[in-house]
Tab-separated table of C-alpha atoms in Angstrom:
chain	number	residue	atom	x	y	z
A	1	UNK	CA	-40.207	-27.587	-11.874
A	2	UNK	CA	-41.747	-30.929	-12.699
A	3	UNK	CA	-42.536	-32.254	-16.174
A	4	UNK	CA	-46.258	-31.707	-15.736
A	5	UNK	CA	-45.792	-27.982	-15.057
A	6	UNK	CA	-43.414	-27.681	-17.979
A	7	UNK	CA	-46.027	-29.387	-20.190
A	8	UNK	CA	-48.683	-26.899	-19.044
A	9	UNK	CA	-46.269	-24.075	-19.779
A	10	UNK	CA	-45.711	-25.379	-23.278
A	11	UNK	CA	-49.574	-25.652	-23.782
A	12	UNK	CA	-49.981	-22.080	-22.495
A	13	UNK	CA	-47.361	-20.826	-25.062
A	14	UNK	CA	-49.378	-22.641	-27.791
A	15	UNK	CA	-52.556	-20.936	-26.605
A	16	UNK	CA	-50.906	-17.482	-27.227
A	17	UNK	CA	-51.700	-18.049	-30.940
A	18	UNK	CA	-49.240	-20.486	-32.534
A	19	UNK	CA	-51.805	-22.336	-34.666
A	20	UNK	CA	-49.718	-23.758	-37.435
A	21	UNK	CA	-49.987	-27.453	-38.086
A	22	UNK	CA	-47.767	-29.463	-35.524
A	23	UNK	CA	-47.060	-26.316	-33.456
A	24	UNK	CA	-48.687	-27.844	-30.353
A	25	UNK	CA	-46.539	-30.957	-30.499
A	26	UNK	CA	-43.342	-28.992	-31.234
A	27	UNK	CA	-44.010	-26.660	-28.219
A	28	UNK	CA	-44.845	-29.558	-25.997
A	29	UNK	CA	-41.728	-31.482	-26.927
A	30	UNK	CA	-39.477	-28.460	-26.635
A	31	UNK	CA	-41.046	-27.667	-23.247
A	32	UNK	CA	-40.097	-31.009	-21.744
A	33	UNK	CA	-36.940	-31.801	-23.802
A	34	UNK	CA	-34.436	-30.371	-21.218
A	35	UNK	CA	-35.658	-33.021	-18.822
A	36	UNK	CA	-34.592	-35.886	-21.021
A	37	UNK	CA	-31.687	-36.194	-18.677
A	38	UNK	CA	-34.085	-38.086	-16.295
A	39	UNK	CA	-32.643	-41.088	-18.037
A	40	UNK	CA	-29.614	-40.816	-15.770
A	41	UNK	CA	-31.612	-42.201	-12.871
A	42	UNK	CA	-30.945	-45.675	-14.429
A	43	UNK	CA	-27.374	-45.343	-13.009
A	44	UNK	CA	-28.433	-44.360	-9.488
A	45	UNK	CA	-29.978	-41.395	-7.667
A	46	UNK	CA	-26.537	-39.890	-7.000
A	47	UNK	CA	-25.638	-39.969	-10.704
A	48	UNK	CA	-29.024	-38.336	-11.466
A	49	UNK	CA	-28.278	-35.764	-8.846
A	50	UNK	CA	-25.016	-34.945	-10.585
A	51	UNK	CA	-26.218	-34.794	-14.168
A	52	UNK	CA	-29.800	-33.598	-13.933
A	53	UNK	CA	-30.126	-29.912	-15.060
A	54	UNK	CA	-26.577	-30.079	-16.545
A	55	UNK	CA	-25.785	-30.075	-20.203
A	56	UNK	CA	-29.418	-30.274	-21.309
A	57	UNK	CA	-30.084	-27.116	-19.302
A	58	UNK	CA	-27.118	-25.077	-20.847
A	59	UNK	CA	-26.778	-22.535	-23.576
A	60	UNK	CA	-25.387	-25.118	-25.968
A	61	UNK	CA	-28.477	-27.256	-25.661
A	62	UNK	CA	-30.653	-24.128	-25.986
A	63	UNK	CA	-29.290	-23.573	-29.459
A	64	UNK	CA	-28.762	-27.186	-30.569
A	65	UNK	CA	-31.961	-28.880	-29.366
A	66	UNK	CA	-34.412	-26.453	-31.052
A	67	UNK	CA	-32.553	-26.961	-34.370
A	68	UNK	CA	-32.873	-30.700	-33.977
A	69	UNK	CA	-36.622	-30.366	-33.243
A	70	UNK	CA	-36.952	-27.989	-36.237
A	71	UNK	CA	-35.265	-30.548	-38.466
A	72	UNK	CA	-37.671	-33.393	-37.241
A	73	UNK	CA	-40.848	-31.377	-37.711
A	74	UNK	CA	-39.897	-28.992	-40.490
A	75	UNK	CA	-37.364	-30.611	-42.702
A	76	UNK	CA	-39.574	-30.276	-45.785
A	77	UNK	CA	-41.480	-27.146	-44.702
A	78	UNK	CA	-41.456	-24.719	-41.848
A	79	UNK	CA	-37.941	-25.391	-40.447
A	80	UNK	CA	-37.319	-21.768	-39.368
A	81	UNK	CA	-40.816	-21.536	-37.760
A	82	UNK	CA	-40.576	-24.692	-35.812
A	83	UNK	CA	-36.952	-23.971	-34.704
A	84	UNK	CA	-38.007	-20.548	-33.513
A	85	UNK	CA	-40.958	-21.707	-31.461
A	86	UNK	CA	-38.863	-24.556	-30.073
A	87	UNK	CA	-36.213	-22.046	-29.005
A	88	UNK	CA	-38.945	-20.064	-27.209
A	89	UNK	CA	-40.375	-23.050	-25.364
A	90	UNK	CA	-36.962	-24.515	-24.494
A	91	UNK	CA	-35.712	-21.113	-23.181
A	92	UNK	CA	-38.843	-20.684	-21.024
A	93	UNK	CA	-38.152	-24.192	-19.466
A	94	UNK	CA	-34.616	-23.088	-18.552
A	95	UNK	CA	-35.782	-19.866	-17.076
A	96	UNK	CA	-38.551	-21.571	-15.083
A	97	UNK	CA	-35.960	-24.040	-13.649
A	98	UNK	CA	-33.579	-21.180	-12.938
A	99	UNK	CA	-36.230	-19.573	-10.655
A	100	UNK	CA	-36.237	-22.516	-8.156
A	101	UNK	CA	-33.638	-23.513	-5.637
A	102	UNK	CA	-32.513	-26.699	-7.321
A	103	UNK	CA	-30.434	-24.722	-9.759
A	104	UNK	CA	-29.198	-25.312	-13.233
A	105	UNK	CA	-25.851	-25.168	-15.060
A	106	UNK	CA	-27.149	-22.530	-17.456
A	107	UNK	CA	-23.760	-21.713	-18.992
A	108	UNK	CA	-22.676	-25.309	-19.613
A	109	UNK	CA	-20.464	-26.441	-21.324
A	110	UNK	CA	-18.558	-23.110	-21.025
A	111	UNK	CA	-19.128	-22.946	-17.296
A	112	UNK	CA	-20.272	-25.786	-15.032
A	113	UNK	CA	-21.177	-23.575	-12.119
A	114	UNK	CA	-24.704	-24.031	-10.740
A	115	UNK	CA	-26.964	-20.954	-10.777
A	116	UNK	CA	-30.356	-20.364	-9.226
A	117	UNK	CA	-32.567	-17.377	-8.270
A	118	UNK	CA	-34.016	-19.277	-5.333
A	119	UNK	CA	-37.522	-17.725	-5.751
A	120	UNK	CA	-39.697	-20.786	-5.703
A	121	UNK	CA	-39.605	-24.293	-4.290
A	122	UNK	CA	-39.076	-27.235	-6.700
A	123	UNK	CA	-42.736	-27.855	-6.832
A	124	UNK	CA	-45.133	-24.871	-6.642
A	125	UNK	CA	-48.845	-25.844	-6.609
A	126	UNK	CA	-49.898	-22.266	-7.186
A	127	UNK	CA	-48.145	-22.205	-10.546
A	128	UNK	CA	-49.194	-25.684	-11.622
A	129	UNK	CA	-52.837	-25.194	-10.659
A	130	UNK	CA	-52.926	-21.789	-12.163
A	131	UNK	CA	-51.628	-23.136	-15.451
A	132	UNK	CA	-54.032	-26.087	-15.338
A	133	UNK	CA	-56.953	-23.687	-14.831
A	134	UNK	CA	-55.702	-21.524	-17.774
A	135	UNK	CA	-55.392	-24.451	-20.106
A	136	UNK	CA	-58.893	-25.625	-19.127
A	137	UNK	CA	-60.387	-22.171	-19.723
A	138	UNK	CA	-58.625	-21.983	-23.105
A	139	UNK	CA	-60.106	-25.409	-24.015
A	140	UNK	CA	-63.620	-24.248	-23.046
A	141	UNK	CA	-63.400	-20.810	-24.735
A	142	UNK	CA	-61.176	-21.201	-27.756
A	143	UNK	CA	-62.118	-17.786	-29.110
A	144	UNK	CA	-60.523	-16.061	-26.076
A	145	UNK	CA	-57.686	-18.578	-25.665
A	146	UNK	CA	-54.947	-16.043	-26.656
A	147	UNK	CA	-56.303	-13.382	-24.240
A	148	UNK	CA	-56.443	-16.027	-21.432
A	149	UNK	CA	-52.908	-17.123	-22.111
A	150	UNK	CA	-51.700	-13.564	-22.121
A	151	UNK	CA	-53.281	-12.910	-18.791
A	152	UNK	CA	-51.818	-16.120	-17.469
A	153	UNK	CA	-48.317	-15.134	-18.516
A	154	UNK	CA	-48.686	-11.700	-16.982
A	155	UNK	CA	-49.836	-13.152	-13.676
A	156	UNK	CA	-46.824	-15.566	-13.673
A	157	UNK	CA	-44.507	-12.550	-14.234
A	158	UNK	CA	-46.249	-10.737	-11.407
A	159	UNK	CA	-46.020	-13.744	-9.052
A	160	UNK	CA	-42.295	-14.150	-9.736
A	161	UNK	CA	-41.807	-10.413	-9.210
A	162	UNK	CA	-43.618	-10.528	-5.885
A	163	UNK	CA	-41.511	-13.413	-4.640
A	164	UNK	CA	-38.361	-11.633	-5.841
A	165	UNK	CA	-39.439	-8.631	-3.707
A	166	UNK	CA	-40.210	-10.731	-0.567
A	167	UNK	CA	-36.943	-12.697	-0.894
A	168	UNK	CA	-35.049	-9.364	-0.965
A	169	UNK	CA	-36.905	-8.026	2.086
A	170	UNK	CA	-36.224	-11.309	3.906
A	171	UNK	CA	-32.461	-11.046	3.099
A	172	UNK	CA	-32.311	-7.557	4.510
A	173	UNK	CA	-34.193	-8.667	7.585
A	174	UNK	CA	-31.793	-11.602	8.258
A	175	UNK	CA	-28.716	-9.384	7.722
A	176	UNK	CA	-30.093	-6.988	10.363
A	177	UNK	CA	-30.463	-9.737	12.943
A	178	UNK	CA	-27.526	-12.104	12.251
A	179	UNK	CA	-23.880	-11.205	11.668
A	180	UNK	CA	-22.334	-13.448	9.036
A	181	UNK	CA	-20.212	-13.248	5.883
A	182	UNK	CA	-22.406	-15.248	3.540
A	183	UNK	CA	-26.191	-15.199	3.433
A	184	UNK	CA	-28.599	-17.295	1.430
A	185	UNK	CA	-32.331	-17.112	1.351
A	186	UNK	CA	-34.393	-20.108	0.043
A	187	UNK	CA	-38.168	-20.573	-0.490
A	188	UNK	CA	-40.260	-22.817	1.630
A	189	UNK	CA	-43.077	-24.984	0.078
A	190	UNK	CA	-46.435	-23.056	-0.123
A	191	UNK	CA	-45.209	-20.088	1.872
A	192	UNK	CA	-44.735	-16.436	1.021
A	193	UNK	CA	-43.739	-14.594	4.165
A	194	UNK	CA	-41.580	-17.318	5.738
A	195	UNK	CA	-38.230	-18.183	4.189
A	196	UNK	CA	-35.368	-20.564	5.024
A	197	UNK	CA	-31.998	-18.870	5.551
A	198	UNK	CA	-28.399	-20.030	5.709
A	199	UNK	CA	-25.808	-17.666	7.321
A	200	UNK	CA	-22.189	-18.640	7.366
A	201	UNK	CA	-19.415	-17.020	9.348
A	202	UNK	CA	-15.964	-18.602	9.560
A	203	UNK	CA	-16.475	-22.255	10.470
A	204	UNK	CA	-20.018	-21.842	11.761
A	205	UNK	CA	-23.256	-22.094	9.741
A	206	UNK	CA	-26.598	-21.133	11.031
A	207	UNK	CA	-29.897	-22.273	9.422
A	208	UNK	CA	-33.400	-21.367	10.316
A	209	UNK	CA	-36.591	-19.541	9.474
A	210	UNK	CA	-37.170	-15.902	8.879
A	211	UNK	CA	-40.747	-14.782	9.212
A	212	UNK	CA	-41.706	-11.410	7.711
A	213	UNK	CA	-45.176	-11.422	9.185
A	214	UNK	CA	-44.168	-11.878	12.870
A	215	UNK	CA	-40.733	-10.208	12.342
A	216	UNK	CA	-38.928	-13.102	14.030
A	217	UNK	CA	-35.786	-15.114	13.258
A	218	UNK	CA	-35.691	-18.736	14.416
A	219	UNK	CA	-32.287	-20.375	14.293
A	220	UNK	CA	-33.120	-24.037	13.792
A	221	UNK	CA	-29.635	-25.447	13.787
A	222	UNK	CA	-26.050	-24.265	14.293
A	223	UNK	CA	-23.411	-26.348	12.560
A	224	UNK	CA	-19.642	-26.408	12.992
A	225	UNK	CA	-17.526	-27.256	9.987
A	226	UNK	CA	-15.334	-30.254	10.886
A	227	UNK	CA	-14.069	-31.794	7.666
A	228	UNK	CA	-10.645	-32.740	8.962
A	229	UNK	CA	-11.991	-36.006	10.504
A	230	UNK	CA	-10.388	-38.868	8.713
A	231	UNK	CA	-13.683	-40.646	8.109
A	232	UNK	CA	-15.161	-37.524	6.604
A	233	UNK	CA	-12.151	-37.174	4.338
A	234	UNK	CA	-12.406	-40.794	3.285
A	235	UNK	CA	-16.076	-40.383	2.569
A	236	UNK	CA	-15.240	-37.832	-0.099
A	237	UNK	CA	-13.537	-40.591	-2.104
A	238	UNK	CA	-16.791	-42.501	-2.631
A	239	UNK	CA	-18.755	-41.923	-5.858
A	240	UNK	CA	-21.908	-41.052	-3.895
A	241	UNK	CA	-20.234	-38.221	-1.919
A	242	UNK	CA	-18.400	-37.004	-5.005
A	243	UNK	CA	-21.675	-36.630	-6.907
A	244	UNK	CA	-23.372	-35.140	-3.861
A	245	UNK	CA	-20.648	-32.430	-3.485
A	246	UNK	CA	-20.810	-31.646	-7.209
A	247	UNK	CA	-24.451	-30.766	-6.697
A	248	UNK	CA	-24.509	-29.323	-3.210
A	249	UNK	CA	-24.241	-25.600	-2.427
A	250	UNK	CA	-24.180	-25.771	1.393
A	251	UNK	CA	-22.965	-29.328	2.311
A	252	UNK	CA	-22.368	-30.253	5.885
A	253	UNK	CA	-20.842	-33.542	7.193
A	254	UNK	CA	-21.232	-35.128	10.613
A	255	UNK	CA	-19.931	-38.423	11.955
A	256	UNK	CA	-21.824	-40.690	14.391
A	257	UNK	CA	-21.688	-44.309	15.414
A	258	UNK	CA	-24.627	-46.523	14.487
A	259	UNK	CA	-24.114	-49.660	16.559
A	260	UNK	CA	-20.386	-50.348	16.204
A	261	UNK	CA	-20.003	-48.720	12.800
A	262	UNK	CA	-18.818	-45.096	12.025
A	263	UNK	CA	-21.320	-43.384	9.740
A	264	UNK	CA	-20.634	-40.122	7.950
A	265	UNK	CA	-23.789	-38.308	6.925
A	266	UNK	CA	-23.638	-35.435	4.386
A	267	UNK	CA	-26.641	-32.998	4.346
A	268	UNK	CA	-27.603	-30.267	1.881
A	269	UNK	CA	-28.486	-27.510	4.320
A	270	UNK	CA	-30.597	-25.532	1.869
A	271	UNK	CA	-33.087	-28.401	2.102
A	272	UNK	CA	-32.615	-29.216	5.762
A	273	UNK	CA	-36.062	-27.728	6.671
A	274	UNK	CA	-37.581	-30.837	5.163
A	275	UNK	CA	-38.606	-33.536	7.639
A	276	UNK	CA	-36.693	-36.738	7.491
A	277	UNK	CA	-33.564	-37.475	5.365
A	278	UNK	CA	-33.791	-35.529	2.083
A	279	UNK	CA	-30.750	-34.643	-0.085
A	280	UNK	CA	-28.627	-36.739	2.234
A	281	UNK	CA	-25.554	-38.888	1.395
A	282	UNK	CA	-24.451	-41.571	3.839
A	283	UNK	CA	-21.239	-43.605	3.988
A	284	UNK	CA	-20.914	-46.526	6.459
A	285	UNK	CA	-17.526	-47.678	7.490
A	286	UNK	CA	-16.065	-50.515	9.544
A	287	UNK	CA	-13.693	-49.948	12.373
A	288	UNK	CA	-10.683	-50.210	10.005
A	289	UNK	CA	-11.924	-47.430	7.777
A	290	UNK	CA	-13.206	-49.515	4.902
A	291	UNK	CA	-16.371	-48.514	3.184
A	292	UNK	CA	-19.222	-50.991	3.782
A	293	UNK	CA	-21.936	-49.186	2.107
A	294	UNK	CA	-22.807	-45.742	0.653
A	295	UNK	CA	-26.074	-44.348	-0.668
A	296	UNK	CA	-27.974	-41.190	-1.434
A	297	UNK	CA	-31.543	-40.260	-0.511
A	298	UNK	CA	-33.830	-37.583	-2.073
């Protein structure tokens, strides 16, 4: 989720009834603190791709950062209180990010594997607008702010539960229609009954749309895994592709010639429903196999 949505979540938690002095600022800071790793964009988009939602989104940070915030705001008085509400807001941020398909390294630094529930897209306007409405209503009617925040929280849980159910039904539907060994179901922006699927069998990957409403499967692309190509192998030695592969869950490489230059393009197939080049790493070679340029695009 984006920082604006996380800020609204922190404000909603505050509206539940945490009225002690500085509680709002503590909850707001703790709600956006995991995204301090945005600073890695200074070193390039591929570096950001590698380190975003890494150590700051792991269990070590979940315990360490609230203590730090508690010390900042409650060193003289209220340390336990401010640390506790920081832990709550920080934990809700991690769970919210866990629900979308970008994934987080929740067990870092003990385990650097990327985990995701794949329930919602990175940006979900229904959640953001719902939270914004809730915050506005709480501002207008302060006496009922706690009740409004409780109802908002319940609706969010219901929304997530509904998407979990639809994801499961879509997974069963895809398994009935396509024979494969690995299946993944990903959310589409602003959609409930259509989902993006990846089905892998041997050296073949199928990607497409599954529509629960029309009961149809549309295979958009079929990819063959061909990573023995020497240019593809060499592309893995570049920093951009190493960072890309560290992030990617379903990477696929293809090689084409653009003019007289061989170009290796790596795509993250879980986002390949997006128009244009998104989550793509490119490496351009000369005819002698030397890297001329490499870059990553969101």
